[in-house]
mmCIF file of C-alpha atoms in Angstrom:
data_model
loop_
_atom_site.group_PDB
_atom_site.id
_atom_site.type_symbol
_atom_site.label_atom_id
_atom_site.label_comp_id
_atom_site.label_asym_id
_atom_site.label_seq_id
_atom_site.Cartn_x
_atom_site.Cartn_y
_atom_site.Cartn_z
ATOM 1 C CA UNK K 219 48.519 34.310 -22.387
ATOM 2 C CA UNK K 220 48.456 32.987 -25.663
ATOM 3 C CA UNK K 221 48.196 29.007 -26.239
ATOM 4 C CA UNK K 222 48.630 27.429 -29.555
ATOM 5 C CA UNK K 223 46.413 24.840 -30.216
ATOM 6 C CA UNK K 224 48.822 23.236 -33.218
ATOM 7 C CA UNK K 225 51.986 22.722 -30.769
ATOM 8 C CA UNK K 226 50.595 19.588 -29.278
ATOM 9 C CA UNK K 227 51.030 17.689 -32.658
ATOM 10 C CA UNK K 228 54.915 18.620 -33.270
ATOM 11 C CA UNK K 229 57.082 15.283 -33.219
ATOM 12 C CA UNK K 230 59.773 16.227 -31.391
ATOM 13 C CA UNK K 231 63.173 14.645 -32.169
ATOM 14 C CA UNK K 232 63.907 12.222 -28.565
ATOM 15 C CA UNK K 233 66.648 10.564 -30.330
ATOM 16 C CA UNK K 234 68.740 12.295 -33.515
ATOM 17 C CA UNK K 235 69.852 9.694 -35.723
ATOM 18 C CA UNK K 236 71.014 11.055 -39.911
ATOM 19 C CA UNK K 237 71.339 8.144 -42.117
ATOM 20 C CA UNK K 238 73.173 8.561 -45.829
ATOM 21 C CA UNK K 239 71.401 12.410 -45.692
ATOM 22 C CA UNK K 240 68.100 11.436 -44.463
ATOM 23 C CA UNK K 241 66.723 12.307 -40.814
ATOM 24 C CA UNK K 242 65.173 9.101 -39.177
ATOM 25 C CA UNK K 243 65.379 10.218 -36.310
ATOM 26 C CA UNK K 244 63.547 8.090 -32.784
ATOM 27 C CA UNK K 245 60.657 11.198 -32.265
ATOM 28 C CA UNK K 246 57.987 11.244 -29.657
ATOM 29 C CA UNK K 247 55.830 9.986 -32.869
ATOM 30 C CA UNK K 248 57.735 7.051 -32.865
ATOM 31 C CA UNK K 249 58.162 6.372 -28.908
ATOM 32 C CA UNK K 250 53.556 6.624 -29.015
ATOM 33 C CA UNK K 251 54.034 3.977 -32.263
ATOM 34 C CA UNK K 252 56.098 1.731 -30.116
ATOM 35 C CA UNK K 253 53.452 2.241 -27.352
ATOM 36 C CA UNK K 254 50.902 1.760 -29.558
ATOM 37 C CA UNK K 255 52.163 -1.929 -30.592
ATOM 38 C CA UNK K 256 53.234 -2.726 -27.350
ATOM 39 C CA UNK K 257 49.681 -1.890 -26.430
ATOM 40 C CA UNK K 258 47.967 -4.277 -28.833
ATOM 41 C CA UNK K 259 50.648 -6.996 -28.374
ATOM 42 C CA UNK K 260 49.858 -7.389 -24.441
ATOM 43 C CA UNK K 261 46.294 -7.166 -25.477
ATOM 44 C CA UNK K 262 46.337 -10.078 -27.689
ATOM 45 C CA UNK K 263 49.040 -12.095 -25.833
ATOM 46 C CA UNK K 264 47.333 -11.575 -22.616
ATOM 47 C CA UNK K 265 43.847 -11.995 -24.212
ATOM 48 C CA UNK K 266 44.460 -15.396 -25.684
ATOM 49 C CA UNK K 267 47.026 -17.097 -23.177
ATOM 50 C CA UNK K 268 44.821 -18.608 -21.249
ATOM 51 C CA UNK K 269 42.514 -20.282 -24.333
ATOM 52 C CA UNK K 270 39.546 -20.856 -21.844
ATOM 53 C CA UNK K 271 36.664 -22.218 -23.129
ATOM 54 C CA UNK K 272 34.449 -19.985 -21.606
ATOM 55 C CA UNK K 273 36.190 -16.694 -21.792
ATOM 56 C CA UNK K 274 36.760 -14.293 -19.400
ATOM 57 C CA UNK K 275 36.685 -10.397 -19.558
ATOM 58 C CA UNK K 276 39.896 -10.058 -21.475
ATOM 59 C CA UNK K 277 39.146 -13.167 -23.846
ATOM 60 C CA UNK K 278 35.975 -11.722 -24.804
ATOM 61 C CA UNK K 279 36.930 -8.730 -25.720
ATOM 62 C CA UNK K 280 39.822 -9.759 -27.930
ATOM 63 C CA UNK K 281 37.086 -12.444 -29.360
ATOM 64 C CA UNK K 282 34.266 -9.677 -30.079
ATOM 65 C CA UNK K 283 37.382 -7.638 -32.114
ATOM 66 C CA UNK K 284 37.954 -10.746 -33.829
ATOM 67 C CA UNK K 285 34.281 -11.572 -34.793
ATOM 68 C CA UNK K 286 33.551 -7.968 -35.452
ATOM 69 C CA UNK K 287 36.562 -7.615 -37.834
ATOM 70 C CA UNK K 288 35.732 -10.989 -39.310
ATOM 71 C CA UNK K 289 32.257 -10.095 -39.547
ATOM 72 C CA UNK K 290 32.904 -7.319 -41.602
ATOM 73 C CA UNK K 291 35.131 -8.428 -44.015
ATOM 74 C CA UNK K 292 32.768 -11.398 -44.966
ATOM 75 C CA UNK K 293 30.147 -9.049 -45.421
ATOM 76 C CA UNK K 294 31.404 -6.757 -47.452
ATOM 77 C CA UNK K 295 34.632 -8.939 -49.439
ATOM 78 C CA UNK K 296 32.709 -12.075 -49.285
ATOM 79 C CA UNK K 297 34.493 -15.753 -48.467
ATOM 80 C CA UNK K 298 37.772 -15.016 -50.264
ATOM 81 C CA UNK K 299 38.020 -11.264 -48.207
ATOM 82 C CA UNK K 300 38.800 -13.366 -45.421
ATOM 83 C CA UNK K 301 42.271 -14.020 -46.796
ATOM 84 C CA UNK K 302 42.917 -9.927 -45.717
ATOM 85 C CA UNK K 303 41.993 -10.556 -42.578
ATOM 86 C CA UNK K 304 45.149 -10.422 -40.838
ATOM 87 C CA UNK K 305 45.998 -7.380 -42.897
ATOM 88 C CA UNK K 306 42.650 -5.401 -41.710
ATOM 89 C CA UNK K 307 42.494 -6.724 -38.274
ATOM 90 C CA UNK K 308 46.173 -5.145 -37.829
ATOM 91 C CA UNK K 309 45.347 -1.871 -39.584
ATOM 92 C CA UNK K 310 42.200 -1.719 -37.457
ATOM 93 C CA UNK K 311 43.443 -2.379 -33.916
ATOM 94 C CA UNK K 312 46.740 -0.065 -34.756
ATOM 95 C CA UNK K 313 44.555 2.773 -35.920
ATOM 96 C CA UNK K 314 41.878 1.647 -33.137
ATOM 97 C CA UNK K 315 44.752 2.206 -30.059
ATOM 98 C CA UNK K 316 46.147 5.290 -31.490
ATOM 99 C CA UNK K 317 42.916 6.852 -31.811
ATOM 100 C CA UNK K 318 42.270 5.558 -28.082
ATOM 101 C CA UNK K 319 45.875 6.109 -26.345
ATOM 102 C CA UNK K 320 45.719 9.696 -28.330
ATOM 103 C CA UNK K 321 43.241 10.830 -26.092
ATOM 104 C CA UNK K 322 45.162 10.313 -22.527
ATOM 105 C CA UNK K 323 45.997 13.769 -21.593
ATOM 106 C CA UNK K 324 49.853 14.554 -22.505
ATOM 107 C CA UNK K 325 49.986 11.774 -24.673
ATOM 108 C CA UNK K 326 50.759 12.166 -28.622
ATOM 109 C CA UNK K 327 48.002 11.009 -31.221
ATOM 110 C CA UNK K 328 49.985 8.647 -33.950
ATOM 111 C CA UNK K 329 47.314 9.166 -36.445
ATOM 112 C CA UNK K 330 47.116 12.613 -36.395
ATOM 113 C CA UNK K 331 50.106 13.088 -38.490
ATOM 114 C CA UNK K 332 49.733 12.885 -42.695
ATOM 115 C CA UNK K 333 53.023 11.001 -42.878
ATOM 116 C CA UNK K 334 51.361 7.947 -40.837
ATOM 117 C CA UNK K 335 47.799 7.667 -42.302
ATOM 118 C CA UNK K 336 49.438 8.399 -46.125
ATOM 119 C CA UNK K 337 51.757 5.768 -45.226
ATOM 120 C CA UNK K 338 48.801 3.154 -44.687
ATOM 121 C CA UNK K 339 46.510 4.402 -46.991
ATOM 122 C CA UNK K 340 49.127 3.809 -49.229
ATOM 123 C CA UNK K 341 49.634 0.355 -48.649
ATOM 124 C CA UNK K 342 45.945 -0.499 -48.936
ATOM 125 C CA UNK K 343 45.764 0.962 -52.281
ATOM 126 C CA UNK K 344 49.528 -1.009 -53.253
ATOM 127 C CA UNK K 345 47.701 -4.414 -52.204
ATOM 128 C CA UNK K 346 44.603 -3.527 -53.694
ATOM 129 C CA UNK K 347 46.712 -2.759 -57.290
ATOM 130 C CA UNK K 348 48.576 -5.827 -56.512
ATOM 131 C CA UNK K 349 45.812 -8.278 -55.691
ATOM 132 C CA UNK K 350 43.842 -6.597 -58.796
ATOM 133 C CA UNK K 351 46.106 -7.171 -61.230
ATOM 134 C CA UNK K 352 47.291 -10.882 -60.337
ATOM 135 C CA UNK K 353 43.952 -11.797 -60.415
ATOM 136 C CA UNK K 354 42.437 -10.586 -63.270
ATOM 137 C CA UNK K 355 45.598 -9.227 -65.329
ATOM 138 C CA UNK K 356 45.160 -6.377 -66.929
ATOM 139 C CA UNK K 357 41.171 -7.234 -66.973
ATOM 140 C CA UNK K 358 41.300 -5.491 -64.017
ATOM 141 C CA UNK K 359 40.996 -1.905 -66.082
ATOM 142 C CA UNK K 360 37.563 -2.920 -66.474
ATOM 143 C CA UNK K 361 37.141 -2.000 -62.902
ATOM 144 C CA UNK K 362 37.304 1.840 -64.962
ATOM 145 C CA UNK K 363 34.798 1.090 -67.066
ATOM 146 C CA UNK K 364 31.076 0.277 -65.781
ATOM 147 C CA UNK K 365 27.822 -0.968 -67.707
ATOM 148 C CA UNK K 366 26.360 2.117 -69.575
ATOM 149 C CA UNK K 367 25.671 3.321 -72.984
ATOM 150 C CA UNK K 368 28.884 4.604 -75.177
ATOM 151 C CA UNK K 369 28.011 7.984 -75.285
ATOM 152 C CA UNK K 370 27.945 7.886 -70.995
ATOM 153 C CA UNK K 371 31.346 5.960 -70.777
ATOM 154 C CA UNK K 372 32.941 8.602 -72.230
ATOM 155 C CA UNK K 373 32.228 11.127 -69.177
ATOM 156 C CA UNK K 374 32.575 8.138 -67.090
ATOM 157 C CA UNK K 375 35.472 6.708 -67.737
ATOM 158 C CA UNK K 376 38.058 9.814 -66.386
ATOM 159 C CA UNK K 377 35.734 9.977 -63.551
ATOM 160 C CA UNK K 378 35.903 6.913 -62.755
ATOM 161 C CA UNK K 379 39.794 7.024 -62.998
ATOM 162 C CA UNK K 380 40.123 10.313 -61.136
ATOM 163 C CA UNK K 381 37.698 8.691 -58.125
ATOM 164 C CA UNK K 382 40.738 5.710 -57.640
ATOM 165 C CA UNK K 383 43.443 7.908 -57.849
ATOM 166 C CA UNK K 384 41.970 10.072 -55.814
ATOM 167 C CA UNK K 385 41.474 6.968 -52.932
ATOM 168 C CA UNK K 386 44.584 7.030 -51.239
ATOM 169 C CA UNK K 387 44.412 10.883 -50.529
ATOM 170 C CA UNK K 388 40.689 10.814 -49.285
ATOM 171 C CA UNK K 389 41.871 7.651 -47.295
ATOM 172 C CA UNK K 390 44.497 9.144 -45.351
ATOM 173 C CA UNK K 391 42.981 12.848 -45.369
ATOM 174 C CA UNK K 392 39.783 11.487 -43.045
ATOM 175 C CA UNK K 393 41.555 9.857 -40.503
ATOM 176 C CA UNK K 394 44.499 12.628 -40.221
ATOM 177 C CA UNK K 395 41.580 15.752 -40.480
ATOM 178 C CA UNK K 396 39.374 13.991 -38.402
ATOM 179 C CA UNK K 397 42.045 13.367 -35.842
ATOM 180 C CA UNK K 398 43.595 17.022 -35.724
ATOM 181 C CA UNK K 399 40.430 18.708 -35.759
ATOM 182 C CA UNK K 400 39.205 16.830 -32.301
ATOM 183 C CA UNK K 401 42.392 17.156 -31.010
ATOM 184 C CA UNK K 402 42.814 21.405 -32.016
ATOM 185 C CA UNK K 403 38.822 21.721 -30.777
ATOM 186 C CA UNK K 404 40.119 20.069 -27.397
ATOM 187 C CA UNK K 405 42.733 22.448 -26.533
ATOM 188 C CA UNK K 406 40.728 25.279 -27.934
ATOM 189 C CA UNK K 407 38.297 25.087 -25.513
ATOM 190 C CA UNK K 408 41.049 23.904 -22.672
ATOM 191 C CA UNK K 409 42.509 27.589 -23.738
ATOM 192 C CA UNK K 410 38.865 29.317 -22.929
ATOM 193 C CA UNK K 411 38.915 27.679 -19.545
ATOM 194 C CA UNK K 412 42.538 29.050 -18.801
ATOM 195 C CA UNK K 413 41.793 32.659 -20.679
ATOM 196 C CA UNK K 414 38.352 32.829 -18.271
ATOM 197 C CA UNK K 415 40.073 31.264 -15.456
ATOM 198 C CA UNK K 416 42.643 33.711 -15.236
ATOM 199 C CA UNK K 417 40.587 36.653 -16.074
ATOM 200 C CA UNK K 418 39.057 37.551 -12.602
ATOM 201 C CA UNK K 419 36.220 37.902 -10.415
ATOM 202 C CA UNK K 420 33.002 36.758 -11.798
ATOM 203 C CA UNK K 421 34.273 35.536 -15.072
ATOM 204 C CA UNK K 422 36.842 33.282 -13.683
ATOM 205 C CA UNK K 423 33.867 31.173 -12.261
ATOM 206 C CA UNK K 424 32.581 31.439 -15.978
ATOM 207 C CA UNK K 425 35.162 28.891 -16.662
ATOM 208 C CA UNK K 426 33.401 25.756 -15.934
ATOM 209 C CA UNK K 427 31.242 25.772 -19.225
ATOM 210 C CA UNK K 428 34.062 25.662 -20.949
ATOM 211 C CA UNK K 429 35.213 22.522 -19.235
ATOM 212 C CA UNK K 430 32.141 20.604 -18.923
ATOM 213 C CA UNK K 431 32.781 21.320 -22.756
ATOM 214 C CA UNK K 432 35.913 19.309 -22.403
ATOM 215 C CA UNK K 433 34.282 16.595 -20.975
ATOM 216 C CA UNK K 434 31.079 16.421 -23.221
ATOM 217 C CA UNK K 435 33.502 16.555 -26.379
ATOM 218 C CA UNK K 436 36.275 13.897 -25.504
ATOM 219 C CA UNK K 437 33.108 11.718 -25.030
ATOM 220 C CA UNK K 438 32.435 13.231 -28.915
ATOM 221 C CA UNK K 439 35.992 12.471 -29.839
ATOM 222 C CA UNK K 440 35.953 8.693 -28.339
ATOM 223 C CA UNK K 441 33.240 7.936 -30.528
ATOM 224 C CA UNK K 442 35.056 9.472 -33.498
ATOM 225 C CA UNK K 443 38.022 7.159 -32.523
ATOM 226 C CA UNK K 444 36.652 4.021 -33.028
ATOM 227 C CA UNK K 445 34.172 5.356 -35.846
ATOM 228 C CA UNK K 446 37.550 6.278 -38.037
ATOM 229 C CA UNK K 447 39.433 3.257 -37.050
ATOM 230 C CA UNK K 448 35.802 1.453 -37.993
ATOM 231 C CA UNK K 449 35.297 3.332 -41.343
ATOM 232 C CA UNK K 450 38.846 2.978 -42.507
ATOM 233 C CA UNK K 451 38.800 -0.465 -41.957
ATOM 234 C CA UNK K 452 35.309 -0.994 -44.121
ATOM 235 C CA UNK K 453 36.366 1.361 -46.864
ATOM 236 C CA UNK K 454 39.883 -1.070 -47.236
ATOM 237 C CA UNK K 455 37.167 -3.843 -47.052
ATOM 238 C CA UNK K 456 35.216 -2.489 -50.181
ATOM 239 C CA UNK K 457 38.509 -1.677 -52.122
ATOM 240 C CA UNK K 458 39.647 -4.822 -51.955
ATOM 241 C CA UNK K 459 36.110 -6.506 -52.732
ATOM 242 C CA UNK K 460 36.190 -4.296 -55.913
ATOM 243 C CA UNK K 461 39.532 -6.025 -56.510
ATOM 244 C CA UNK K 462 38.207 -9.603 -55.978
ATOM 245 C CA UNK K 463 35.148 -9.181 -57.322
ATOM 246 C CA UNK K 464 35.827 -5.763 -60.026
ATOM 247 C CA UNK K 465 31.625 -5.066 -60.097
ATOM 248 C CA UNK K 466 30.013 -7.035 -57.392
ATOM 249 C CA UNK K 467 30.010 -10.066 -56.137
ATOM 250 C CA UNK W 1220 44.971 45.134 -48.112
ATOM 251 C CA UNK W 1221 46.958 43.805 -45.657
ATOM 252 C CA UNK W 1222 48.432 40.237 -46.229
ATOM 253 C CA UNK W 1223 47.770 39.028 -42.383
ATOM 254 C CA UNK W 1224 44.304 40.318 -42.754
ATOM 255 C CA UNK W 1225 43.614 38.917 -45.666
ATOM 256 C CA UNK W 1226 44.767 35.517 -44.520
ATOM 257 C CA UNK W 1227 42.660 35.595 -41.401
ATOM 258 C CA UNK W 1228 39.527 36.251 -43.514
ATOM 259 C CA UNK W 1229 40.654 33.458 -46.015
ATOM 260 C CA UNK W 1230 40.617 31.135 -43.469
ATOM 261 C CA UNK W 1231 37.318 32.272 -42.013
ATOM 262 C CA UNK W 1232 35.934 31.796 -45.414
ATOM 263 C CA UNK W 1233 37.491 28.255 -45.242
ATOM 264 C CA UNK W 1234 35.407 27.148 -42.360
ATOM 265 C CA UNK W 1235 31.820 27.845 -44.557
ATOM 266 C CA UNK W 1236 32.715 24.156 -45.465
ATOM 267 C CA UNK W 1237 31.256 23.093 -42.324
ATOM 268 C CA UNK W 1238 28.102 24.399 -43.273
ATOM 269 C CA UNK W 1239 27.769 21.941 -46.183
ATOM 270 C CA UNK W 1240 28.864 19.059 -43.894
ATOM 271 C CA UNK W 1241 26.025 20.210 -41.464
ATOM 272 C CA UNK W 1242 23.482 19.748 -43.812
ATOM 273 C CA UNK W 1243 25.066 16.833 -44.872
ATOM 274 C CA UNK W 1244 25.400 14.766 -41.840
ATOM 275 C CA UNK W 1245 22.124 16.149 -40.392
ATOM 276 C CA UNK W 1246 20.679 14.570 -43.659
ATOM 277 C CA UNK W 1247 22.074 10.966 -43.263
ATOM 278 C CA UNK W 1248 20.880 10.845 -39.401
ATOM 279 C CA UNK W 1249 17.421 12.425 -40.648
ATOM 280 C CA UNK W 1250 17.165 10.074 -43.557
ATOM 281 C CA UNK W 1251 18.455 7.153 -41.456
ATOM 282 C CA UNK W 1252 15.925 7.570 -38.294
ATOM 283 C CA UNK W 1253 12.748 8.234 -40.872
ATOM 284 C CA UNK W 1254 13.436 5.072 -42.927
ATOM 285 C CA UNK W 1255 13.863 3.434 -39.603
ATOM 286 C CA UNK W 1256 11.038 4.584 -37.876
ATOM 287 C CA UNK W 1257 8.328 3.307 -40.997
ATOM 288 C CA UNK W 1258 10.793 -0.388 -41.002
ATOM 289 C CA UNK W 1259 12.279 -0.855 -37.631
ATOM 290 C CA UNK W 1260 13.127 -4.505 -39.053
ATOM 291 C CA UNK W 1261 15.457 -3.447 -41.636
ATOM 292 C CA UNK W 1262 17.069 -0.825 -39.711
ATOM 293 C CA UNK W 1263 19.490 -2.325 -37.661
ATOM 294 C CA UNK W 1264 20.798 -3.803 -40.684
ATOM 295 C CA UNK W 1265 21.653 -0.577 -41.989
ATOM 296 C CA UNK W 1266 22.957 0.847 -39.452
ATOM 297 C CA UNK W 1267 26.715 -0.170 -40.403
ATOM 298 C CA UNK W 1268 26.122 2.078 -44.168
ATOM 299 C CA UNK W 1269 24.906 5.032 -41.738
ATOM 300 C CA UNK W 1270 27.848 5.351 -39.989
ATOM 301 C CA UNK W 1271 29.540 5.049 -43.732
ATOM 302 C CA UNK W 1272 27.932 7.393 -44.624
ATOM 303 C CA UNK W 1273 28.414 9.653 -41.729
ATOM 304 C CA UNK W 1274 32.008 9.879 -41.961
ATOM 305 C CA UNK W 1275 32.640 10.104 -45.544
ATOM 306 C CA UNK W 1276 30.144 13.326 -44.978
ATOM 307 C CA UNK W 1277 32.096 14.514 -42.157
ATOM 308 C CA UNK W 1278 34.986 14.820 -43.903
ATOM 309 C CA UNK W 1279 33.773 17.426 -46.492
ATOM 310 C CA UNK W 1280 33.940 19.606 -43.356
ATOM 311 C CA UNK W 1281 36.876 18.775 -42.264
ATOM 312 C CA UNK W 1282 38.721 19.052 -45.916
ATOM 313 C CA UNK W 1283 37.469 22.508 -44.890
ATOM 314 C CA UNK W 1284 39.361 22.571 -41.754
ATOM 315 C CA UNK W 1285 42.318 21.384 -43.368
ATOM 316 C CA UNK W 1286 42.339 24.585 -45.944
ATOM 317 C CA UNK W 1287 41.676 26.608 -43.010
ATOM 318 C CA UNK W 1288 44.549 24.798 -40.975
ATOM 319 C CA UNK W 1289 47.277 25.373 -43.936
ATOM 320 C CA UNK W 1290 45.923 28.949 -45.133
ATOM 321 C CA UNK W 1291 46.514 29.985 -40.822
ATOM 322 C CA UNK W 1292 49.918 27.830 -40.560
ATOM 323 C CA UNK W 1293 52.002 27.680 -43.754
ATOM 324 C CA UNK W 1294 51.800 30.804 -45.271
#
């Protein structure tokens, strides 16, 4: 039997819909996205509809996501980050709960298509142009240009310009890579335990190492799912502190 | 040669890239745990950078992957 460790991450189309020439259709990426939002919308909802002032188990945890969030962006953006915070805290908990609902067996990992994480890397870099630019006008070039001698700036310069352009592809290429290679090494290893399995006599018994495998890597892979969601979050964070701030505080 | 062969070894050749990102993230744990272990004060403040630092080295490797992924897939 052969098993094809890519077929898990093909969006099939649920609902076909064509607009003017273009295919937008309702796919099973968009039914987990929907999920996904649902998800963090009874979180939150649930979390803070009771306002008590000590919290309980559910108000705690939507309080340590806030801190930590907050947290971060005031250590790395400073006092004026904070005005991002509702844009990070969303990108966060979104990529957070795909990463997390991703990992349910038969479910389908949002993040682990290039379309989604381009589409928010993209976004960060738009705001971080945007804020950049109606801040310091077009002062903001000297983000391009750091303290060194002539004769340096003149290798440093395109480097430095090649290192932002090249942001929004690194961005979106971690979370995606990181995301399909978990999920491929996952159901390569759930294909060794079938392929043994079904092999016969002594070697079908073989087949547990394979899934105590399983086991020890999802436990891998739900560290890597908040670490992504944690690390794309912080690397937004410094972005847009380099737009406040161009060189340092 | 033939092409399917050829591909196959391509993409083994892709997947030396996890070599580099072994050495890599086996050097920001290493580096991590012996600064920690002569300043146990300072490390849990740095502990946030490590983790930085761990993922932007992971995903040399899986850049890696990626060439692998397209050289198997969409040729």
């Amino acid at each position: 039997m052969k098993i094809n460790p890519m077929e898990q991450f093909a969006a099939e189309t649920l609902v076909p819909l064509h607009i003017a020439g273009y295919d937008v259709s309702f796919t099973k990426e968009s039914l987990w996205m929907v999920i996904v939002v649902g998800a963090i919308s009874l979180f939150m909802v649930s979390a803070v509809s009771r306002r008590a002032l000590v919290p309980g188990r559910l108000q705690s945890m939507a309080e340590l996501s806030y801190e930590f969030v907050a947290g971060m962006i005031g250590g790395v953006a400073g006092e004026e980050g904070l005005r991002f915070f509702p844009f990070v805290f969303t990108l966060f908990l979104f990529i957070l709960f795909s990463n997390f609902l991703g990992l349910l067996p038969g479910s389908f990992t949002v993040t682990s298509q290039i379309a989604v994480t381009f589409g928010m890397a993209a976004v960060v870099i738009a705001i971080v142009l945007f804020t950049g630019f109606a801040r310091h006008g077009i002062g903001f070039l000297k983000l391009f240009v750091p303290q060194a001698p002539a004769w340096i700036l003149v290798l440093l310069v395109p480097i430095e310009v090649v290192s932002f352009l090249i942001r929004p592809m690194s961005l979106s290429v971690r979370l995606f890579a990181n995301m399909l290679a978990g999920h491929t090494m996952l159901k390569v290893f759930a294909g060794f335990v079938i392929a043994l399995g079904s092999a016969g006599g002594l070697l079908s018994t073989l087949s547990v190492a394979p899934m105590f495998m399983i086991v020890a890597v999802t436990g891998l892979e739900l560290l890597i799912a908040f670490l992504q969601a944690y690390v794309f979050a912080v690397l937004t964070c410094i972005y847009l502190n380099e737009a406040l701030h161009l060189h340092g505080h | 040669m033939d092409a399917t062969a050829a591909k196959l070894i391509g993409a083994g050749i892709a997947a030396i890239a996890l070599g580099g990102a072994g050495i890599g993230i086996g050097n920001v744990f290493g580096s991590y745990l012996a600064g920690a272990l002569r300043n146990p004060g300072a490390a849990q403040s740095q502990y946030a950078n490590m983790l930085i630092g761990f993922a932007l080295c992971e995903a040399t490797g899986l850049i890696g992957f990626v060439v692998a992924m397209i050289i198997l897939f969409v040729f």
